[in-house]
Amino acid sequence: MASPKKLLKQLEDAGLKNLLPKPNLRSVAVNGIGAFVFPLQKITFQYDQPRLHSGSRSRGMVKYILNNLQEFAKNHPTVEIEVERRHTSEPKLVATYMYDVVKEVNCGGLSEESIAKNVRYLAETAGFKDTKFVKPVLDARSRKVISPWNPFKAKDTFRP
């Protein structure tokens, strides 16, 4: 019995072309189809080292980096973590999500707990705007939950 490569070669020699897809095609990862890709790709902690007469607004950020950053890294192994020391700038968190969406949170003067809350928020969101659902789930007249449309229970349905 001939190998599949030999059979494909014989078919191509016989005149059949493009039997296999081109090798440079690749699949695009979509969340929920086949696998889950964590939306947060990278988080950057930017701070100024606290010292005498400057950098005092970064104290909470430095405490968070020293006390809680290792635990965050263990809980989120797919996230790239970057710690960046920047002189004379406000401390902030910069989160980069899939599709190059970037969110920045200014953390100047915040406590360690507030920074932990902001880091948790950035890790749990997908980078899109927070949206409110405007359409009500309850029917305003009878205060019942709206059920999906059913052709057998509909009163105004045409029946021949």
PDB file of C-alpha atoms in Angstrom:
ATOM      1  CA  MET A   1       0.000   0.000   0.000  1.00  0.00           C
ATOM      2  CA  ALA A   2       1.325   3.434  -0.986  1.00  0.00           C
ATOM      3  CA  SER A   3       1.867   6.203   1.508  1.00  0.00           C
ATOM      4  CA  PRO A   4      -0.447   9.245   1.472  1.00  0.00           C
ATOM      5  CA  LYS A   5       2.371  11.472   0.221  1.00  0.00           C
ATOM      6  CA  LYS A   6       2.955   9.184  -2.756  1.00  0.00           C
ATOM      7  CA  LEU A   7      -0.772   9.108  -3.547  1.00  0.00           C
ATOM      8  CA  LEU A   8      -0.974  12.904  -3.427  1.00  0.00           C
ATOM      9  CA  LYS A   9       2.082  13.149  -5.680  1.00  0.00           C
ATOM     10  CA  GLN A  10       0.480  10.755  -8.196  1.00  0.00           C
ATOM     11  CA  LEU A  11      -2.778  12.780  -8.173  1.00  0.00           C
ATOM     12  CA  GLU A  12      -0.868  16.044  -8.713  1.00  0.00           C
ATOM     13  CA  ASP A  13       1.088  14.461 -11.575  1.00  0.00           C
ATOM     14  CA  ALA A  14      -2.228  13.347 -13.107  1.00  0.00           C
ATOM     15  CA  GLY A  15      -3.382  16.974 -13.275  1.00  0.00           C
ATOM     16  CA  LEU A  16      -5.229  17.572 -10.013  1.00  0.00           C
ATOM     17  CA  LYS A  17      -3.833  20.707  -8.401  1.00  0.00           C
ATOM     18  CA  ASN A  18      -4.304  22.342  -4.981  1.00  0.00           C
ATOM     19  CA  LEU A  19      -5.457  19.250  -3.125  1.00  0.00           C
ATOM     20  CA  LEU A  20      -4.059  20.437   0.188  1.00  0.00           C
ATOM     21  CA  PRO A  21      -4.467  23.906   1.700  1.00  0.00           C
ATOM     22  CA  LYS A  22      -1.573  26.301   1.420  1.00  0.00           C
ATOM     23  CA  PRO A  23       0.915  25.891   4.290  1.00  0.00           C
ATOM     24  CA  ASN A  24       0.881  29.554   5.307  1.00  0.00           C
ATOM     25  CA  LEU A  25      -2.776  29.478   6.393  1.00  0.00           C
ATOM     26  CA  ARG A  26      -3.282  29.651  10.137  1.00  0.00           C
ATOM     27  CA  SER A  27      -6.264  29.663  12.430  1.00  0.00           C
ATOM     28  CA  VAL A  28      -7.185  32.698  14.507  1.00  0.00           C
ATOM     29  CA  ALA A  29      -7.826  32.099  18.199  1.00  0.00           C
ATOM     30  CA  VAL A  30     -11.349  33.072  19.239  1.00  0.00           C
ATOM     31  CA  ASN A  31     -12.450  32.778  22.858  1.00  0.00           C
ATOM     32  CA  GLY A  32     -14.985  30.035  23.417  1.00  0.00           C
ATOM     33  CA  ILE A  33     -14.185  28.107  20.222  1.00  0.00           C
ATOM     34  CA  GLY A  34     -11.777  25.297  20.953  1.00  0.00           C
ATOM     35  CA  ALA A  35      -9.854  27.013  23.726  1.00  0.00           C
ATOM     36  CA  PHE A  36      -9.941  29.944  26.104  1.00  0.00           C
ATOM     37  CA  VAL A  37      -7.360  32.693  25.694  1.00  0.00           C
ATOM     38  CA  PHE A  38      -6.963  34.933  28.733  1.00  0.00           C
ATOM     39  CA  PRO A  39      -7.740  38.505  27.560  1.00  0.00           C
ATOM     40  CA  LEU A  40      -5.084  40.246  29.685  1.00  0.00           C
ATOM     41  CA  GLN A  41      -1.733  39.854  27.947  1.00  0.00           C
ATOM     42  CA  LYS A  42       0.536  42.248  29.871  1.00  0.00           C
ATOM     43  CA  ILE A  43       0.359  44.488  32.933  1.00  0.00           C
ATOM     44  CA  THR A  44       2.919  47.203  33.668  1.00  0.00           C
ATOM     45  CA  PHE A  45       3.491  48.705  37.110  1.00  0.00           C
ATOM     46  CA  GLN A  46       5.011  52.180  36.715  1.00  0.00           C
ATOM     47  CA  TYR A  47       6.224  53.907  39.894  1.00  0.00           C
ATOM     48  CA  ASP A  48       8.684  56.434  41.289  1.00  0.00           C
ATOM     49  CA  GLN A  49      10.893  55.255  44.149  1.00  0.00           C
ATOM     50  CA  PRO A  50       9.766  56.972  47.376  1.00  0.00           C
ATOM     51  CA  ARG A  51      12.505  59.086  48.902  1.00  0.00           C
ATOM     52  CA  LEU A  52      12.841  62.273  50.883  1.00  0.00           C
ATOM     53  CA  HIS A  53      10.721  65.114  49.389  1.00  0.00           C
ATOM     54  CA  SER A  54       9.596  63.170  46.282  1.00  0.00           C
ATOM     55  CA  GLY A  55       7.954  59.941  45.178  1.00  0.00           C
ATOM     56  CA  SER A  56       5.609  59.891  48.165  1.00  0.00           C
ATOM     57  CA  ARG A  57       2.598  59.218  45.929  1.00  0.00           C
ATOM     58  CA  SER A  58       4.151  55.854  44.978  1.00  0.00           C
ATOM     59  CA  ARG A  59       4.286  54.391  48.474  1.00  0.00           C
ATOM     60  CA  GLY A  60       1.177  52.243  48.008  1.00  0.00           C
ATOM     61  CA  MET A  61       2.439  50.953  44.656  1.00  0.00           C
ATOM     62  CA  VAL A  62       5.840  49.999  46.120  1.00  0.00           C
ATOM     63  CA  LYS A  63       4.141  48.216  49.050  1.00  0.00           C
ATOM     64  CA  TYR A  64       1.931  46.289  46.600  1.00  0.00           C
ATOM     65  CA  ILE A  65       4.935  45.300  44.481  1.00  0.00           C
ATOM     66  CA  LEU A  66       6.887  44.093  47.528  1.00  0.00           C
ATOM     67  CA  ASN A  67       4.020  42.248  49.251  1.00  0.00           C
ATOM     68  CA  ASN A  68       1.472  41.055  46.661  1.00  0.00           C
ATOM     69  CA  LEU A  69       3.047  40.896  43.203  1.00  0.00           C
ATOM     70  CA  GLN A  70       4.426  37.359  43.544  1.00  0.00           C
ATOM     71  CA  GLU A  71       1.012  36.027  44.540  1.00  0.00           C
ATOM     72  CA  PHE A  72      -0.589  37.780  41.561  1.00  0.00           C
ATOM     73  CA  ALA A  73       2.049  36.271  39.247  1.00  0.00           C
ATOM     74  CA  LYS A  74       1.381  32.765  40.608  1.00  0.00           C
ATOM     75  CA  ASN A  75      -2.380  33.149  40.111  1.00  0.00           C
ATOM     76  CA  HIS A  76      -2.011  34.527  36.556  1.00  0.00           C
ATOM     77  CA  PRO A  77       0.806  32.570  34.841  1.00  0.00           C
ATOM     78  CA  THR A  78      -0.225  33.663  31.307  1.00  0.00           C
ATOM     79  CA  VAL A  79       0.130  37.384  32.048  1.00  0.00           C
ATOM     80  CA  GLU A  80       3.410  39.145  31.332  1.00  0.00           C
ATOM     81  CA  ILE A  81       4.314  41.392  34.277  1.00  0.00           C
ATOM     82  CA  GLU A  82       6.590  44.384  33.845  1.00  0.00           C
ATOM     83  CA  VAL A  83       7.784  46.626  36.693  1.00  0.00           C
ATOM     84  CA  GLU A  84       9.051  49.971  35.465  1.00  0.00           C
ATOM     85  CA  ARG A  85      10.679  52.632  37.642  1.00  0.00           C
ATOM     86  CA  ARG A  86      10.028  56.103  36.234  1.00  0.00           C
ATOM     87  CA  HIS A  87      11.401  59.242  37.832  1.00  0.00           C
ATOM     88  CA  THR A  88       9.094  62.229  38.397  1.00  0.00           C
ATOM     89  CA  SER A  89       5.954  60.551  37.097  1.00  0.00           C
ATOM     90  CA  GLU A  90       2.691  59.472  38.668  1.00  0.00           C
ATOM     91  CA  PRO A  91       2.407  55.779  39.506  1.00  0.00           C
ATOM     92  CA  LYS A  92       0.032  53.952  37.206  1.00  0.00           C
ATOM     93  CA  LEU A  93      -1.058  50.551  36.002  1.00  0.00           C
ATOM     94  CA  VAL A  94      -1.044  49.924  32.246  1.00  0.00           C
ATOM     95  CA  ALA A  95      -2.926  46.811  31.094  1.00  0.00           C
ATOM     96  CA  THR A  96      -2.582  45.508  27.533  1.00  0.00           C
ATOM     97  CA  TYR A  97      -5.315  43.169  26.325  1.00  0.00           C
ATOM     98  CA  MET A  98      -5.846  41.130  23.168  1.00  0.00           C
ATOM     99  CA  TYR A  99      -6.296  43.122  19.967  1.00  0.00           C
ATOM    100  CA  ASP A 100      -3.974  45.881  21.334  1.00  0.00           C
ATOM    101  CA  VAL A 101      -6.543  47.399  23.699  1.00  0.00           C
ATOM    102  CA  VAL A 102      -4.786  49.405  26.430  1.00  0.00           C
ATOM    103  CA  LYS A 103      -6.255  50.571  29.756  1.00  0.00           C
ATOM    104  CA  GLU A 104      -4.415  52.898  32.126  1.00  0.00           C
ATOM    105  CA  VAL A 105      -5.273  53.463  35.785  1.00  0.00           C
ATOM    106  CA  ASN A 106      -3.636  56.317  37.685  1.00  0.00           C
ATOM    107  CA  CYS A 107      -2.627  55.127  41.165  1.00  0.00           C
ATOM    108  CA  GLY A 108      -1.135  58.284  42.652  1.00  0.00           C
ATOM    109  CA  GLY A 109      -1.632  58.403  46.414  1.00  0.00           C
ATOM    110  CA  LEU A 110      -3.648  55.156  46.606  1.00  0.00           C
ATOM    111  CA  SER A 111      -3.168  52.618  49.357  1.00  0.00           C
ATOM    112  CA  GLU A 112      -1.934  49.066  48.859  1.00  0.00           C
ATOM    113  CA  GLU A 113      -5.498  47.691  49.152  1.00  0.00           C
ATOM    114  CA  SER A 114      -6.846  50.124  46.539  1.00  0.00           C
ATOM    115  CA  ILE A 115      -4.086  49.167  44.123  1.00  0.00           C
ATOM    116  CA  ALA A 116      -4.851  45.471  44.707  1.00  0.00           C
ATOM    117  CA  LYS A 117      -8.496  46.209  43.903  1.00  0.00           C
ATOM    118  CA  ASN A 118      -7.510  47.993  40.660  1.00  0.00           C
ATOM    119  CA  VAL A 119      -5.171  45.157  39.641  1.00  0.00           C
ATOM    120  CA  ARG A 120      -7.953  42.621  40.268  1.00  0.00           C
ATOM    121  CA  TYR A 121     -10.359  44.740  38.190  1.00  0.00           C
ATOM    122  CA  LEU A 122      -7.904  44.938  35.279  1.00  0.00           C
ATOM    123  CA  ALA A 123      -7.240  41.187  35.424  1.00  0.00           C
ATOM    124  CA  GLU A 124     -10.947  40.267  35.441  1.00  0.00           C
ATOM    125  CA  THR A 125     -12.100  42.504  32.577  1.00  0.00           C
ATOM    126  CA  ALA A 126     -11.643  41.919  28.861  1.00  0.00           C
ATOM    127  CA  GLY A 127     -10.518  45.437  28.036  1.00  0.00           C
ATOM    128  CA  PHE A 128     -13.796  46.587  26.520  1.00  0.00           C
ATOM    129  CA  LYS A 129     -16.016  49.345  27.873  1.00  0.00           C
ATOM    130  CA  ASP A 130     -18.294  48.411  30.740  1.00  0.00           C
ATOM    131  CA  THR A 131     -21.807  48.322  29.277  1.00  0.00           C
ATOM    132  CA  LYS A 132     -25.186  48.424  30.926  1.00  0.00           C
ATOM    133  CA  PHE A 133     -28.031  46.309  29.630  1.00  0.00           C
ATOM    134  CA  VAL A 134     -30.812  48.771  28.870  1.00  0.00           C
ATOM    135  CA  LYS A 135     -33.562  46.429  27.707  1.00  0.00           C
ATOM    136  CA  PRO A 136     -35.597  45.213  30.692  1.00  0.00           C
ATOM    137  CA  VAL A 137     -36.002  41.533  31.382  1.00  0.00           C
ATOM    138  CA  LEU A 138     -39.343  42.035  33.123  1.00  0.00           C
ATOM    139  CA  ASP A 139     -42.549  42.965  31.307  1.00  0.00           C
ATOM    140  CA  ALA A 140     -43.595  46.394  32.610  1.00  0.00           C
ATOM    141  CA  ARG A 141     -47.353  45.716  32.494  1.00  0.00           C
ATOM    142  CA  SER A 142     -47.618  42.432  34.331  1.00  0.00           C
ATOM    143  CA  ARG A 143     -44.206  42.307  36.105  1.00  0.00           C
ATOM    144  CA  LYS A 144     -43.556  38.791  34.762  1.00  0.00           C
ATOM    145  CA  VAL A 145     -40.389  37.479  33.185  1.00  0.00           C
ATOM    146  CA  ILE A 146     -40.701  37.658  29.386  1.00  0.00           C
ATOM    147  CA  SER A 147     -40.610  34.167  27.928  1.00  0.00           C
ATOM    148  CA  PRO A 148     -39.305  33.450  24.440  1.00  0.00           C
ATOM    149  CA  TRP A 149     -41.815  33.564  21.581  1.00  0.00           C
ATOM    150  CA  ASN A 150     -43.638  30.288  20.983  1.00  0.00           C
ATOM    151  CA  PRO A 151     -45.702  29.754  17.791  1.00  0.00           C
ATOM    152  CA  PHE A 152     -48.150  27.417  19.550  1.00  0.00           C
ATOM    153  CA  LYS A 153     -49.054  29.922  22.281  1.00  0.00           C
ATOM    154  CA  ALA A 154     -49.084  33.100  20.175  1.00  0.00           C
ATOM    155  CA  LYS A 155     -52.574  34.584  19.770  1.00  0.00           C
ATOM    156  CA  ASP A 156     -52.003  36.640  16.615  1.00  0.00           C
ATOM    157  CA  THR A 157     -50.217  33.974  14.600  1.00  0.00           C
ATOM    158  CA  PHE A 158     -51.633  33.216  11.157  1.00  0.00           C
ATOM    159  CA  ARG A 159     -52.928  29.645  10.958  1.00  0.00           C
ATOM    160  CA  PRO A 160     -54.365  28.460   7.601  1.00  0.00           C
TER     161      PRO A 160
END
